[in-house]
């Protein structure tokens, strides 16, 4: 087991048990406070995404934060189906989304439809499989290949539309549909370095549904 | 903000209109592509065998290698070859791609497909990265293959030993022995490979044996390789069998071999 796991666990504990708020409180209050702190770790939404260079279909969960929930951090797991001689592959993605503004389409606060005219994302995708490596295997001389074959850095922009659900009827808060257009580090190298590879050739489309729970 | 919205909607429409098969990408290394892209080497070998059947005293073929990430130069090469009428076919010595990704294979294949003459491609060490070997095998064909043209046997070998870490025989002696046995229809042999003996990628423990086996092929004229990114001409084993190394395509040149019965000539052509 790697020591870094303990390091991260320690950081999470520090975040959760932020000492300044403890003060003098009754045990019930303390208990409720502790609970509310842990509740922050419960994901705010679930997501289903099609394509996006991280699998045929990916499912994941994430957290919203920032003043107007402008930021989202999410973890997704994807499946690349079997084609020809290849086996099924699994991928894991760590994704950060930035939504600079939301527009209430019903021209009032807390209307039914909300548009996200622009979303910007960066994400790391890792594919698992025997052919892939992150660090160059020992058999190679140093720096024989530079880029990890299993880890891609992706960027994308997109748009989304959200429908607010009636809280008395449904368990969820809202449902959103979105699309993203993106590319990855290798493709960018290809397009920048070679004049005959156009932007269109390195971009691909992705579609998704997001279910906001809290 | 309104402009942003319009711009993005415009982008979406542009995207849906372009309607390509790669509109949605599942993974850079997936094997999801149209069946029209498979078995390229075999298709070209069949084309060569069916369209060009006249027996002749001599013929010319072009040899290139290491076109990875040089699509523009590859375009120029294709134009240069299409402008001449004396080349019978082209052999690509491997490294079509830099990362072994599907898009790279298909971008390169799209360009080479524009050649009016048939072309066959060997596998390079970069083509094997990630899921690249599976992509190569599906798009081009087996890593070891051979064909006969004008009674000359072309034996194309996978010599990227380091990539396989001894899990697969590289070079594959059983394949080479099989080629030696098939000598009825041929007068002479030319061997092509990606990595030359002596390179760190090659299985140098067997380089002498490798050369010995190559020489057991009927009337071996010479060997051609890529990988080094320099023009090279080496008599590695001091026996008159020369290993010719093609430059990478970025340097805008290619090798042309003129093959006669029992002899050959070669030249470097710049474009």
PDB file of C-alpha atoms in Angstrom, chain B residues 173 205-214 237:
ATOM      1  CA  UNK B 173      12.202 -17.443 -37.189  1.00  0.00           C
ATOM      2  CA  UNK B 205      21.333 -11.596 -29.138  1.00  0.00           C
ATOM      3  CA  UNK B 206      20.076 -13.177 -32.355  1.00  0.00           C
ATOM      4  CA  UNK B 207      21.240 -10.623 -34.931  1.00  0.00           C
ATOM      5  CA  UNK B 208      23.895 -12.978 -36.400  1.00  0.00           C
ATOM      6  CA  UNK B 209      21.389 -15.837 -36.547  1.00  0.00           C
ATOM      7  CA  UNK B 210      18.809 -13.483 -38.011  1.00  0.00           C
ATOM      8  CA  UNK B 211      21.152 -12.481 -40.813  1.00  0.00           C
ATOM      9  CA  UNK B 212      22.169 -16.108 -41.354  1.00  0.00           C
ATOM     10  CA  UNK B 213      18.526 -17.079 -41.797  1.00  0.00           C
ATOM     11  CA  UNK B 214      17.863 -14.145 -44.121  1.00  0.00           C
ATOM     12  CA  UNK B 237      27.824  -8.431 -41.312  1.00  0.00           C
TER      13      UNK B 237
END
